[in-house]
Amino acid sequence: VVLIVGAGRGIGAAVAKRFARGGYHVVLVRRSDSAQLKASVCEIEAMGGRATGFLMDATTASSSSSSTYNENNNQDPLESLIDKIETTVGPVHVAVYNLGAQIGSRRLQETSRKQFELGWKLGTFGLFRLAKYLLPRMAARSGGSLLVTSSTAAMRGDMGQASHAAAMGGRQRLCQALHAEYARHNVHIAHIVIDSPVDSPDTLGKLLGDEHFDKLRQDFQTKRGGLVDPKAVAGLYWYLHHQPPSTWTFELDLRSRGDMPWWSSSRL
Ligand SMILES: NC(=O)c1ccc[n+]([C@@H]2O[C@H](COP(=O)([O-])OP(=O)(O)OC[C@H]3O[C@@H](n4cnc5c(N)ncnc54)[C@H](OP(=O)(O)O)[C@@H]3O)[C@@H](O)[C@H]2O)c1
């Protein structure tokens, strides 16, 4: 069973299809678009694969006050969904945490506390909750993978990215800490940095609007080898999950041909 938290038509659905082709039952979770969720499930079934879809906000928890959080609350949507999947579908072998935390480019004074907190919930806290609930189970079963999609903001803070960079930087460090604790239990944690725009209509497409998104697609196609292709990313997730334990990748760093890497100052 593969659980994909954040399964839009970009990386999420592409990873789902790759694992479905490999014989896994895929569980797709997304927040709001029930029509597209259904379409993704039907597409996988039409290919002869097995898929189940759930609509859920993965950031919802019993209390927003950190002093009164009910630890490992199996009534919370994400935790109770994991229970449900493991009871009705089967043990989760691979979890993909694919929620972005981009709230758009906002300078510090335009970033509200609420937006910053939402960025943290998407970027870091949701992953912490997934890991806290699932990794002990994977460890008890002696194996599994947690594959975490990430972005340039995990590696570098930039103008207008206070919330995004703090959230994604936390995501990368959390992955390092999870690796340190769970690799010895045969759970492979990988942090996949995507340092270019992705051909993802449900995230980047909606953020930019159709017209700008089409223009970006064309510009990248002619000058840079195309936007990052979710199908190609999905092939790498499959590869990461199948690496031998003697040779695990912790971090991948991907970008389209011709896009400058995050560590190049010429992009600033
Ligand atoms: N797109 C880019 O240009 C880009 C660039 C660099 C890195 N990344 C990284 O790539 C990952 C996302 O991949 P993608 O852009 O290809 O997206 P995608 O897989 O096409 O879609 C992600 C889905 O996550 C769902 N989602 C958002 N918030 C959620 C929540 N609170 N609970 C449950 N589901 C939620 C949304 O569902 P609904 O649509 O149903 O609300 C969205 O469609 C992120 O980690 C991001 O940081 C993306």
PDB file of C-alpha atoms and ligand atoms in Angstrom:
ATOM      1  CA  VAL A   1       0.000   0.000   0.000  1.00  0.00           C
ATOM      2  CA  VAL A   2       1.228   3.476  -0.879  1.00  0.00           C
ATOM      3  CA  LEU A   3      -0.293   6.482   0.884  1.00  0.00           C
ATOM      4  CA  ILE A   4       0.013   9.790  -0.941  1.00  0.00           C
ATOM      5  CA  VAL A   5      -0.833  12.842   1.132  1.00  0.00           C
ATOM      6  CA  GLY A   6      -1.315  15.669  -1.363  1.00  0.00           C
ATOM      7  CA  ALA A   7      -2.413  13.882  -4.526  1.00  0.00           C
ATOM      8  CA  GLY A   8      -3.147  16.548  -7.118  1.00  0.00           C
ATOM      9  CA  ARG A   9      -2.665  16.041 -10.861  1.00  0.00           C
ATOM     10  CA  GLY A  10       1.064  16.814 -10.644  1.00  0.00           C
ATOM     11  CA  ILE A  11       3.583  14.815  -8.624  1.00  0.00           C
ATOM     12  CA  GLY A  12       0.956  13.214  -6.361  1.00  0.00           C
ATOM     13  CA  ALA A  13      -1.052  11.540  -9.116  1.00  0.00           C
ATOM     14  CA  ALA A  14       2.068  10.681 -11.130  1.00  0.00           C
ATOM     15  CA  VAL A  15       3.586   8.847  -8.145  1.00  0.00           C
ATOM     16  CA  ALA A  16       0.256   7.106  -7.587  1.00  0.00           C
ATOM     17  CA  LYS A  17       0.196   5.831 -11.181  1.00  0.00           C
ATOM     18  CA  ARG A  18       3.820   4.682 -11.046  1.00  0.00           C
ATOM     19  CA  PHE A  19       3.252   2.622  -7.910  1.00  0.00           C
ATOM     20  CA  ALA A  20      -0.099   1.320  -9.178  1.00  0.00           C
ATOM     21  CA  ARG A  21       1.696   0.053 -12.305  1.00  0.00           C
ATOM     22  CA  GLY A  22       4.150  -1.671  -9.974  1.00  0.00           C
ATOM     23  CA  GLY A  23       1.306  -3.572  -8.268  1.00  0.00           C
ATOM     24  CA  TYR A  24       0.720  -1.396  -5.203  1.00  0.00           C
ATOM     25  CA  HIS A  25      -2.693  -0.359  -3.921  1.00  0.00           C
ATOM     26  CA  VAL A  26      -2.524   3.421  -3.908  1.00  0.00           C
ATOM     27  CA  VAL A  27      -4.401   5.629  -1.481  1.00  0.00           C
ATOM     28  CA  LEU A  28      -4.765   9.190  -2.699  1.00  0.00           C
ATOM     29  CA  VAL A  29      -5.516  12.003  -0.275  1.00  0.00           C
ATOM     30  CA  ARG A  30      -6.239  15.561  -1.286  1.00  0.00           C
ATOM     31  CA  ARG A  31      -7.967  18.488   0.336  1.00  0.00           C
ATOM     32  CA  SER A  32     -10.726  19.898  -1.840  1.00  0.00           C
ATOM     33  CA  ASP A  33     -11.156  18.674  -5.418  1.00  0.00           C
ATOM     34  CA  SER A  34     -13.453  15.654  -5.240  1.00  0.00           C
ATOM     35  CA  ALA A  35     -14.008  15.526  -9.028  1.00  0.00           C
ATOM     36  CA  GLN A  36     -10.274  15.289  -9.748  1.00  0.00           C
ATOM     37  CA  LEU A  37      -9.801  12.805  -6.928  1.00  0.00           C
ATOM     38  CA  LYS A  38     -12.422  10.570  -8.480  1.00  0.00           C
ATOM     39  CA  ALA A  39     -10.874  11.047 -11.921  1.00  0.00           C
ATOM     40  CA  SER A  40      -7.432   9.979 -10.627  1.00  0.00           C
ATOM     41  CA  VAL A  41      -8.894   6.865  -8.971  1.00  0.00           C
ATOM     42  CA  CYS A  42     -10.814   5.964 -12.170  1.00  0.00           C
ATOM     43  CA  GLU A  43      -7.710   6.488 -14.313  1.00  0.00           C
ATOM     44  CA  ILE A  44      -5.709   4.081 -12.161  1.00  0.00           C
ATOM     45  CA  GLU A  45      -8.500   1.512 -12.175  1.00  0.00           C
ATOM     46  CA  ALA A  46      -8.768   1.839 -15.959  1.00  0.00           C
ATOM     47  CA  MET A  47      -5.049   0.946 -16.177  1.00  0.00           C
ATOM     48  CA  GLY A  48      -5.819  -2.213 -14.185  1.00  0.00           C
ATOM     49  CA  GLY A  49      -4.494  -0.768 -10.903  1.00  0.00           C
ATOM     50  CA  ARG A  50      -6.013  -0.523  -7.427  1.00  0.00           C
ATOM     51  CA  ALA A  51      -6.740   2.852  -5.886  1.00  0.00           C
ATOM     52  CA  THR A  52      -8.784   4.463  -3.117  1.00  0.00           C
ATOM     53  CA  GLY A  53      -9.315   8.168  -2.697  1.00  0.00           C
ATOM     54  CA  PHE A  54     -10.053  10.306   0.353  1.00  0.00           C
ATOM     55  CA  LEU A  55     -10.858  13.979   0.596  1.00  0.00           C
ATOM     56  CA  MET A  56      -9.339  15.392   3.765  1.00  0.00           C
ATOM     57  CA  ASP A  57      -7.490  18.394   5.114  1.00  0.00           C
ATOM     58  CA  ALA A  58      -4.298  16.832   6.467  1.00  0.00           C
ATOM     59  CA  THR A  59      -3.560  19.862   8.638  1.00  0.00           C
ATOM     60  CA  THR A  60      -6.687  19.571  10.802  1.00  0.00           C
ATOM     61  CA  ALA A  61      -5.994  18.511  14.390  1.00  0.00           C
ATOM     62  CA  SER A  62      -8.078  18.341  17.540  1.00  0.00           C
ATOM     63  CA  SER A  63      -6.747  21.554  19.038  1.00  0.00           C
ATOM     64  CA  SER A  64      -4.770  24.455  17.686  1.00  0.00           C
ATOM     65  CA  SER A  65      -3.382  25.210  21.129  1.00  0.00           C
ATOM     66  CA  SER A  66      -0.054  23.429  21.442  1.00  0.00           C
ATOM     67  CA  SER A  67      -0.473  22.971  25.206  1.00  0.00           C
ATOM     68  CA  THR A  68      -3.648  20.949  24.798  1.00  0.00           C
ATOM     69  CA  TYR A  69      -2.864  18.779  21.780  1.00  0.00           C
ATOM     70  CA  ASN A  70      -4.134  15.307  22.347  1.00  0.00           C
ATOM     71  CA  GLU A  71      -1.063  13.217  21.534  1.00  0.00           C
ATOM     72  CA  ASN A  72      -1.496  10.652  18.755  1.00  0.00           C
ATOM     73  CA  ASN A  73      -5.201  11.365  18.754  1.00  0.00           C
ATOM     74  CA  ASN A  74      -6.727   8.658  16.612  1.00  0.00           C
ATOM     75  CA  GLN A  75      -9.838  10.812  16.230  1.00  0.00           C
ATOM     76  CA  ASP A  76      -7.896  13.400  14.231  1.00  0.00           C
ATOM     77  CA  PRO A  77      -8.489  13.084  10.477  1.00  0.00           C
ATOM     78  CA  LEU A  78      -4.963  12.111   9.401  1.00  0.00           C
ATOM     79  CA  GLU A  79      -4.381   9.648  12.221  1.00  0.00           C
ATOM     80  CA  SER A  80      -7.829   8.085  11.922  1.00  0.00           C
ATOM     81  CA  LEU A  81      -7.361   7.773   8.162  1.00  0.00           C
ATOM     82  CA  ILE A  82      -4.112   5.841   8.709  1.00  0.00           C
ATOM     83  CA  ASP A  83      -6.000   3.483  11.069  1.00  0.00           C
ATOM     84  CA  LYS A  84      -8.743   3.071   8.495  1.00  0.00           C
ATOM     85  CA  ILE A  85      -6.332   2.369   5.624  1.00  0.00           C
ATOM     86  CA  GLU A  86      -4.345  -0.163   7.629  1.00  0.00           C
ATOM     87  CA  THR A  87      -7.525  -1.953   8.716  1.00  0.00           C
ATOM     88  CA  THR A  88      -9.405  -1.935   5.445  1.00  0.00           C
ATOM     89  CA  VAL A  89      -6.721  -1.795   2.739  1.00  0.00           C
ATOM     90  CA  GLY A  90      -3.538  -3.071   4.391  1.00  0.00           C
ATOM     91  CA  PRO A  91      -0.273  -1.955   6.005  1.00  0.00           C
ATOM     92  CA  VAL A  92       1.233   1.174   4.488  1.00  0.00           C
ATOM     93  CA  HIS A  93       4.640   0.339   2.986  1.00  0.00           C
ATOM     94  CA  VAL A  94       5.324   3.703   1.391  1.00  0.00           C
ATOM     95  CA  ALA A  95       4.122   7.122   2.488  1.00  0.00           C
ATOM     96  CA  VAL A  96       4.592  10.162   0.289  1.00  0.00           C
ATOM     97  CA  TYR A  97       4.233  13.539   1.999  1.00  0.00           C
ATOM     98  CA  ASN A  98       3.569  15.867  -0.908  1.00  0.00           C
ATOM     99  CA  LEU A  99       1.900  18.947   0.587  1.00  0.00           C
ATOM    100  CA  GLY A 100       3.384  22.214  -0.575  1.00  0.00           C
ATOM    101  CA  ALA A 101       3.585  25.152   1.863  1.00  0.00           C
ATOM    102  CA  GLN A 102       3.761  28.019  -0.633  1.00  0.00           C
ATOM    103  CA  ILE A 103       1.472  30.897   0.375  1.00  0.00           C
ATOM    104  CA  GLY A 104       2.680  33.088  -2.498  1.00  0.00           C
ATOM    105  CA  SER A 105       5.378  35.721  -2.407  1.00  0.00           C
ATOM    106  CA  ARG A 106       4.696  38.001   0.579  1.00  0.00           C
ATOM    107  CA  ARG A 107       7.033  40.352   2.343  1.00  0.00           C
ATOM    108  CA  LEU A 108       7.293  40.068   6.095  1.00  0.00           C
ATOM    109  CA  GLN A 109       4.813  42.849   6.887  1.00  0.00           C
ATOM    110  CA  GLU A 110       2.273  41.303   4.483  1.00  0.00           C
ATOM    111  CA  THR A 111       2.541  37.900   6.131  1.00  0.00           C
ATOM    112  CA  SER A 112      -0.046  37.410   8.848  1.00  0.00           C
ATOM    113  CA  ARG A 113       0.504  35.201  11.880  1.00  0.00           C
ATOM    114  CA  LYS A 114      -2.278  32.985  10.585  1.00  0.00           C
ATOM    115  CA  GLN A 115      -0.584  32.528   7.205  1.00  0.00           C
ATOM    116  CA  PHE A 116       2.722  31.783   8.873  1.00  0.00           C
ATOM    117  CA  GLU A 117       1.078  29.206  11.093  1.00  0.00           C
ATOM    118  CA  LEU A 118      -0.671  27.594   8.121  1.00  0.00           C
ATOM    119  CA  GLY A 119       2.689  27.380   6.293  1.00  0.00           C
ATOM    120  CA  TRP A 120       4.170  25.605   9.315  1.00  0.00           C
ATOM    121  CA  LYS A 121       1.232  23.190   9.516  1.00  0.00           C
ATOM    122  CA  LEU A 122       1.567  22.280   5.835  1.00  0.00           C
ATOM    123  CA  GLY A 123       5.337  22.323   5.777  1.00  0.00           C
ATOM    124  CA  THR A 124       6.358  20.700   9.020  1.00  0.00           C
ATOM    125  CA  PHE A 125       3.637  19.823  11.498  1.00  0.00           C
ATOM    126  CA  GLY A 126       1.624  17.629   9.096  1.00  0.00           C
ATOM    127  CA  LEU A 127       4.769  15.647   8.293  1.00  0.00           C
ATOM    128  CA  PHE A 128       5.555  15.330  12.013  1.00  0.00           C
ATOM    129  CA  ARG A 129       2.065  13.937  12.633  1.00  0.00           C
ATOM    130  CA  LEU A 130       2.259  11.479   9.729  1.00  0.00           C
ATOM    131  CA  ALA A 131       5.704  10.326  10.838  1.00  0.00           C
ATOM    132  CA  LYS A 132       4.770  10.058  14.515  1.00  0.00           C
ATOM    133  CA  TYR A 133       1.779   7.878  13.749  1.00  0.00           C
ATOM    134  CA  LEU A 134       3.195   5.757  10.930  1.00  0.00           C
ATOM    135  CA  LEU A 135       6.940   5.299  11.435  1.00  0.00           C
ATOM    136  CA  PRO A 136       6.669   3.178  14.607  1.00  0.00           C
ATOM    137  CA  ARG A 137       4.360   0.855  12.666  1.00  0.00           C
ATOM    138  CA  MET A 138       6.802   0.651   9.757  1.00  0.00           C
ATOM    139  CA  ALA A 139       9.628   0.015  12.235  1.00  0.00           C
ATOM    140  CA  ALA A 140       7.638  -2.764  13.933  1.00  0.00           C
ATOM    141  CA  ARG A 141       7.160  -4.337  10.498  1.00  0.00           C
ATOM    142  CA  SER A 142      10.867  -3.846   9.792  1.00  0.00           C
ATOM    143  CA  GLY A 143      10.563  -1.742   6.710  1.00  0.00           C
ATOM    144  CA  GLY A 144       9.027   1.046   4.724  1.00  0.00           C
ATOM    145  CA  SER A 145       9.753   4.327   3.018  1.00  0.00           C
ATOM    146  CA  LEU A 146       8.747   7.892   3.741  1.00  0.00           C
ATOM    147  CA  LEU A 147       9.345  10.027   0.643  1.00  0.00           C
ATOM    148  CA  VAL A 148       9.015  13.753   1.220  1.00  0.00           C
ATOM    149  CA  THR A 149       8.666  16.209  -1.643  1.00  0.00           C
ATOM    150  CA  SER A 150      10.308  19.542  -1.001  1.00  0.00           C
ATOM    151  CA  SER A 151      11.439  22.715  -2.669  1.00  0.00           C
ATOM    152  CA  THR A 152      14.133  25.333  -3.061  1.00  0.00           C
ATOM    153  CA  ALA A 153      12.756  27.067   0.040  1.00  0.00           C
ATOM    154  CA  ALA A 154      13.975  24.121   2.137  1.00  0.00           C
ATOM    155  CA  MET A 155      17.537  25.128   1.274  1.00  0.00           C
ATOM    156  CA  ARG A 156      17.437  28.914   1.006  1.00  0.00           C
ATOM    157  CA  GLY A 157      15.370  31.775   2.408  1.00  0.00           C
ATOM    158  CA  ASP A 158      14.553  34.449  -0.127  1.00  0.00           C
ATOM    159  CA  MET A 159      12.643  37.728  -0.447  1.00  0.00           C
ATOM    160  CA  GLY A 160       8.914  37.145   0.081  1.00  0.00           C
ATOM    161  CA  GLN A 161       9.439  33.591   1.331  1.00  0.00           C
ATOM    162  CA  ALA A 162       9.557  34.016   5.122  1.00  0.00           C
ATOM    163  CA  SER A 163       6.716  31.585   5.757  1.00  0.00           C
ATOM    164  CA  HIS A 164       7.586  29.132   2.985  1.00  0.00           C
ATOM    165  CA  ALA A 165      11.308  29.004   3.766  1.00  0.00           C
ATOM    166  CA  ALA A 166      10.773  28.584   7.521  1.00  0.00           C
ATOM    167  CA  ALA A 167       8.254  25.796   6.914  1.00  0.00           C
ATOM    168  CA  MET A 168      10.311  23.950   4.304  1.00  0.00           C
ATOM    169  CA  GLY A 169      13.619  24.428   6.111  1.00  0.00           C
ATOM    170  CA  GLY A 170      11.906  22.787   9.093  1.00  0.00           C
ATOM    171  CA  ARG A 171      10.751  20.001   6.775  1.00  0.00           C
ATOM    172  CA  GLN A 172      14.300  19.222   5.710  1.00  0.00           C
ATOM    173  CA  ARG A 173      15.648  19.180   9.291  1.00  0.00           C
ATOM    174  CA  LEU A 174      12.713  17.051  10.409  1.00  0.00           C
ATOM    175  CA  CYS A 175      13.568  14.550   7.652  1.00  0.00           C
ATOM    176  CA  GLN A 176      17.183  14.471   8.852  1.00  0.00           C
ATOM    177  CA  ALA A 177      16.025  13.783  12.422  1.00  0.00           C
ATOM    178  CA  LEU A 178      13.612  11.068  11.242  1.00  0.00           C
ATOM    179  CA  HIS A 179      16.371   9.448   9.218  1.00  0.00           C
ATOM    180  CA  ALA A 180      18.689   9.494  12.247  1.00  0.00           C
ATOM    181  CA  GLU A 181      16.051   7.754  14.369  1.00  0.00           C
ATOM    182  CA  TYR A 182      14.392   5.368  11.919  1.00  0.00           C
ATOM    183  CA  ALA A 183      17.003   4.316   9.330  1.00  0.00           C
ATOM    184  CA  ARG A 184      18.278   1.775  11.870  1.00  0.00           C
ATOM    185  CA  HIS A 185      14.745   0.298  11.866  1.00  0.00           C
ATOM    186  CA  ASN A 186      14.930  -0.173   8.093  1.00  0.00           C
ATOM    187  CA  VAL A 187      12.691   2.792   7.326  1.00  0.00           C
ATOM    188  CA  HIS A 188      14.036   4.812   4.420  1.00  0.00           C
ATOM    189  CA  ILE A 189      13.417   8.558   4.678  1.00  0.00           C
ATOM    190  CA  ALA A 190      14.168  10.640   1.581  1.00  0.00           C
ATOM    191  CA  HIS A 191      13.880  14.397   1.102  1.00  0.00           C
ATOM    192  CA  ILE A 192      13.404  15.351  -2.550  1.00  0.00           C
ATOM    193  CA  VAL A 193      14.236  18.962  -3.323  1.00  0.00           C
ATOM    194  CA  ILE A 194      12.590  20.318  -6.450  1.00  0.00           C
ATOM    195  CA  ASP A 195      14.377  23.452  -7.511  1.00  0.00           C
ATOM    196  CA  SER A 196      12.275  24.404 -10.557  1.00  0.00           C
ATOM    197  CA  PRO A 197       8.620  24.881 -11.396  1.00  0.00           C
ATOM    198  CA  VAL A 198       6.686  21.654 -11.902  1.00  0.00           C
ATOM    199  CA  ASP A 199       4.081  20.938 -14.572  1.00  0.00           C
ATOM    200  CA  SER A 200       1.340  20.773 -11.933  1.00  0.00           C
ATOM    201  CA  PRO A 201      -2.028  22.276 -12.915  1.00  0.00           C
ATOM    202  CA  ASP A 202      -3.570  21.949  -9.431  1.00  0.00           C
ATOM    203  CA  THR A 203      -0.840  23.842  -7.572  1.00  0.00           C
ATOM    204  CA  LEU A 204       1.375  26.045  -9.744  1.00  0.00           C
ATOM    205  CA  GLY A 205      -1.342  26.216 -12.408  1.00  0.00           C
ATOM    206  CA  LYS A 206      -3.912  27.546  -9.936  1.00  0.00           C
ATOM    207  CA  LEU A 207      -1.414  29.901  -8.319  1.00  0.00           C
ATOM    208  CA  LEU A 208      -0.508  31.487 -11.677  1.00  0.00           C
ATOM    209  CA  GLY A 209      -3.817  31.237 -13.543  1.00  0.00           C
ATOM    210  CA  ASP A 210      -4.255  29.492 -16.920  1.00  0.00           C
ATOM    211  CA  GLU A 211      -2.742  32.193 -19.095  1.00  0.00           C
ATOM    212  CA  HIS A 212       0.491  32.627 -17.132  1.00  0.00           C
ATOM    213  CA  PHE A 213       0.838  28.916 -16.593  1.00  0.00           C
ATOM    214  CA  ASP A 214       0.592  28.216 -20.349  1.00  0.00           C
ATOM    215  CA  LYS A 215       3.162  30.900 -21.049  1.00  0.00           C
ATOM    216  CA  LEU A 216       5.518  29.456 -18.431  1.00  0.00           C
ATOM    217  CA  ARG A 217       5.095  26.015 -19.990  1.00  0.00           C
ATOM    218  CA  GLN A 218       5.971  27.372 -23.436  1.00  0.00           C
ATOM    219  CA  ASP A 219       8.962  29.383 -22.165  1.00  0.00           C
ATOM    220  CA  PHE A 220      10.403  26.418 -20.319  1.00  0.00           C
ATOM    221  CA  GLN A 221       9.748  24.129 -23.272  1.00  0.00           C
ATOM    222  CA  THR A 222      11.709  26.292 -25.683  1.00  0.00           C
ATOM    223  CA  LYS A 223      14.512  27.426 -23.383  1.00  0.00           C
ATOM    224  CA  ARG A 224      14.994  25.006 -20.528  1.00  0.00           C
ATOM    225  CA  GLY A 225      13.912  21.491 -21.444  1.00  0.00           C
ATOM    226  CA  GLY A 226      10.397  21.882 -20.045  1.00  0.00           C
ATOM    227  CA  LEU A 227       8.867  22.280 -16.618  1.00  0.00           C
ATOM    228  CA  VAL A 228       9.807  19.498 -14.195  1.00  0.00           C
ATOM    229  CA  ASP A 229       7.850  16.477 -15.418  1.00  0.00           C
ATOM    230  CA  PRO A 230       5.832  14.785 -12.637  1.00  0.00           C
ATOM    231  CA  LYS A 231       6.132  11.429 -14.450  1.00  0.00           C
ATOM    232  CA  ALA A 232       9.922  11.653 -14.352  1.00  0.00           C
ATOM    233  CA  VAL A 233       9.776  12.581 -10.646  1.00  0.00           C
ATOM    234  CA  ALA A 234       7.515   9.578 -10.026  1.00  0.00           C
ATOM    235  CA  GLY A 235      10.101   7.268 -11.625  1.00  0.00           C
ATOM    236  CA  LEU A 236      12.628   8.530  -9.070  1.00  0.00           C
ATOM    237  CA  TYR A 237      10.261   7.867  -6.142  1.00  0.00           C
ATOM    238  CA  TRP A 238       9.905   4.291  -7.365  1.00  0.00           C
ATOM    239  CA  TYR A 239      13.690   4.028  -7.589  1.00  0.00           C
ATOM    240  CA  LEU A 240      14.171   5.501  -4.084  1.00  0.00           C
ATOM    241  CA  HIS A 241      11.774   3.000  -2.541  1.00  0.00           C
ATOM    242  CA  HIS A 242      13.622   0.121  -4.208  1.00  0.00           C
ATOM    243  CA  GLN A 243      17.179   1.123  -3.278  1.00  0.00           C
ATOM    244  CA  PRO A 244      19.122  -1.492  -1.344  1.00  0.00           C
ATOM    245  CA  PRO A 245      19.613  -0.546   2.349  1.00  0.00           C
ATOM    246  CA  SER A 246      23.383  -0.465   1.812  1.00  0.00           C
ATOM    247  CA  THR A 247      22.982   2.452  -0.617  1.00  0.00           C
ATOM    248  CA  TRP A 248      20.135   4.717   0.412  1.00  0.00           C
ATOM    249  CA  THR A 249      19.760   8.242  -0.914  1.00  0.00           C
ATOM    250  CA  PHE A 250      18.698  10.722   1.759  1.00  0.00           C
ATOM    251  CA  GLU A 251      18.385  13.767  -0.483  1.00  0.00           C
ATOM    252  CA  LEU A 252      17.728  14.297  -4.179  1.00  0.00           C
ATOM    253  CA  ASP A 253      18.025  17.700  -5.804  1.00  0.00           C
ATOM    254  CA  LEU A 254      16.136  18.091  -9.090  1.00  0.00           C
ATOM    255  CA  ARG A 255      15.692  20.869 -11.618  1.00  0.00           C
ATOM    256  CA  SER A 256      14.919  21.230 -15.294  1.00  0.00           C
ATOM    257  CA  ARG A 257      17.791  21.576 -17.754  1.00  0.00           C
ATOM    258  CA  GLY A 258      18.906  25.178 -18.020  1.00  0.00           C
ATOM    259  CA  ASP A 259      17.387  26.304 -14.708  1.00  0.00           C
ATOM    260  CA  MET A 260      20.018  27.625 -12.310  1.00  0.00           C
ATOM    261  CA  PRO A 261      20.580  25.624  -9.137  1.00  0.00           C
ATOM    262  CA  TRP A 262      19.516  27.220  -5.850  1.00  0.00           C
ATOM    263  CA  TRP A 263      23.143  27.584  -4.759  1.00  0.00           C
ATOM    264  CA  SER A 264      24.014  29.720  -7.778  1.00  0.00           C
ATOM    265  CA  SER A 265      24.009  33.405  -6.850  1.00  0.00           C
ATOM    266  CA  SER A 266      23.274  34.390 -10.452  1.00  0.00           C
ATOM    267  CA  ARG A 267      19.630  33.439  -9.835  1.00  0.00           C
ATOM    268  CA  LEU A 268      19.221  36.025  -7.086  1.00  0.00           C
TER     269      LEU A 268
HETATM  270  N1  LIG B   1       4.414  22.920  -8.319  1.00  0.00           N
HETATM  271  C1  LIG B   1       5.642  23.415  -8.290  1.00  0.00           C
HETATM  272  O1  LIG B   1       6.034  24.227  -9.132  1.00  0.00           O
HETATM  273  C2  LIG B   1       6.626  22.941  -7.236  1.00  0.00           C
HETATM  274  C3  LIG B   1       7.943  23.448  -7.275  1.00  0.00           C
HETATM  275  C4  LIG B   1       8.835  23.002  -6.316  1.00  0.00           C
HETATM  276  C5  LIG B   1       8.445  22.087  -5.349  1.00  0.00           C
HETATM  277  N2  LIG B   1       7.143  21.616  -5.336  1.00  0.00           N
HETATM  278  C6  LIG B   1       6.746  20.678  -4.295  1.00  0.00           C
HETATM  279  O2  LIG B   1       5.946  19.650  -4.885  1.00  0.00           O
HETATM  280  C7  LIG B   1       4.965  19.193  -3.940  1.00  0.00           C
HETATM  281  C8  LIG B   1       3.588  19.303  -4.542  1.00  0.00           C
HETATM  282  O3  LIG B   1       3.560  18.655  -5.791  1.00  0.00           O
HETATM  283  P1  LIG B   1       2.717  19.284  -6.996  1.00  0.00           P
HETATM  284  O4  LIG B   1       2.974  20.746  -7.042  1.00  0.00           O
HETATM  285  O5  LIG B   1       2.987  18.461  -8.208  1.00  0.00           O
HETATM  286  O6  LIG B   1       1.226  19.130  -6.491  1.00  0.00           O
HETATM  287  P2  LIG B   1       0.119  18.009  -6.806  1.00  0.00           P
HETATM  288  O7  LIG B   1       0.624  16.665  -6.480  1.00  0.00           O
HETATM  289  O8  LIG B   1      -0.448  18.224  -8.148  1.00  0.00           O
HETATM  290  O9  LIG B   1      -1.014  18.440  -5.772  1.00  0.00           O
HETATM  291  C9  LIG B   1      -0.818  18.566  -4.400  1.00  0.00           C
HETATM  292  C10 LIG B   1      -2.193  18.535  -3.767  1.00  0.00           C
HETATM  293  O10 LIG B   1      -2.056  18.705  -2.358  1.00  0.00           O
HETATM  294  C11 LIG B   1      -3.356  18.948  -1.902  1.00  0.00           C
HETATM  295  N3  LIG B   1      -3.331  19.635  -0.618  1.00  0.00           N
HETATM  296  C12 LIG B   1      -2.930  20.897  -0.346  1.00  0.00           C
HETATM  297  N4  LIG B   1      -3.101  21.165   0.947  1.00  0.00           N
HETATM  298  C13 LIG B   1      -3.644  20.055   1.498  1.00  0.00           C
HETATM  299  C14 LIG B   1      -4.076  19.711   2.801  1.00  0.00           C
HETATM  300  N5  LIG B   1      -4.009  20.592   3.813  1.00  0.00           N
HETATM  301  N6  LIG B   1      -4.565  18.464   3.029  1.00  0.00           N
HETATM  302  C15 LIG B   1      -4.654  17.561   2.023  1.00  0.00           C
HETATM  303  N7  LIG B   1      -4.279  17.838   0.758  1.00  0.00           N
HETATM  304  C16 LIG B   1      -3.781  19.073   0.505  1.00  0.00           C
HETATM  305  C17 LIG B   1      -4.060  19.811  -2.944  1.00  0.00           C
HETATM  306  O11 LIG B   1      -5.355  19.228  -3.120  1.00  0.00           O
HETATM  307  P3  LIG B   1      -6.648  20.049  -3.634  1.00  0.00           P
HETATM  308  O12 LIG B   1      -6.272  20.588  -4.989  1.00  0.00           O
HETATM  309  O13 LIG B   1      -7.724  19.015  -3.689  1.00  0.00           O
HETATM  310  O14 LIG B   1      -6.914  21.143  -2.627  1.00  0.00           O
HETATM  311  C18 LIG B   1      -3.145  19.667  -4.168  1.00  0.00           C
HETATM  312  O15 LIG B   1      -3.843  19.367  -5.327  1.00  0.00           O
HETATM  313  C19 LIG B   1       5.127  20.076  -2.695  1.00  0.00           C
HETATM  314  O16 LIG B   1       5.908  19.418  -1.745  1.00  0.00           O
HETATM  315  C20 LIG B   1       5.868  21.302  -3.217  1.00  0.00           C
HETATM  316  O17 LIG B   1       6.631  21.924  -2.219  1.00  0.00           O
HETATM  317  C21 LIG B   1       6.225  22.023  -6.261  1.00  0.00           C
END
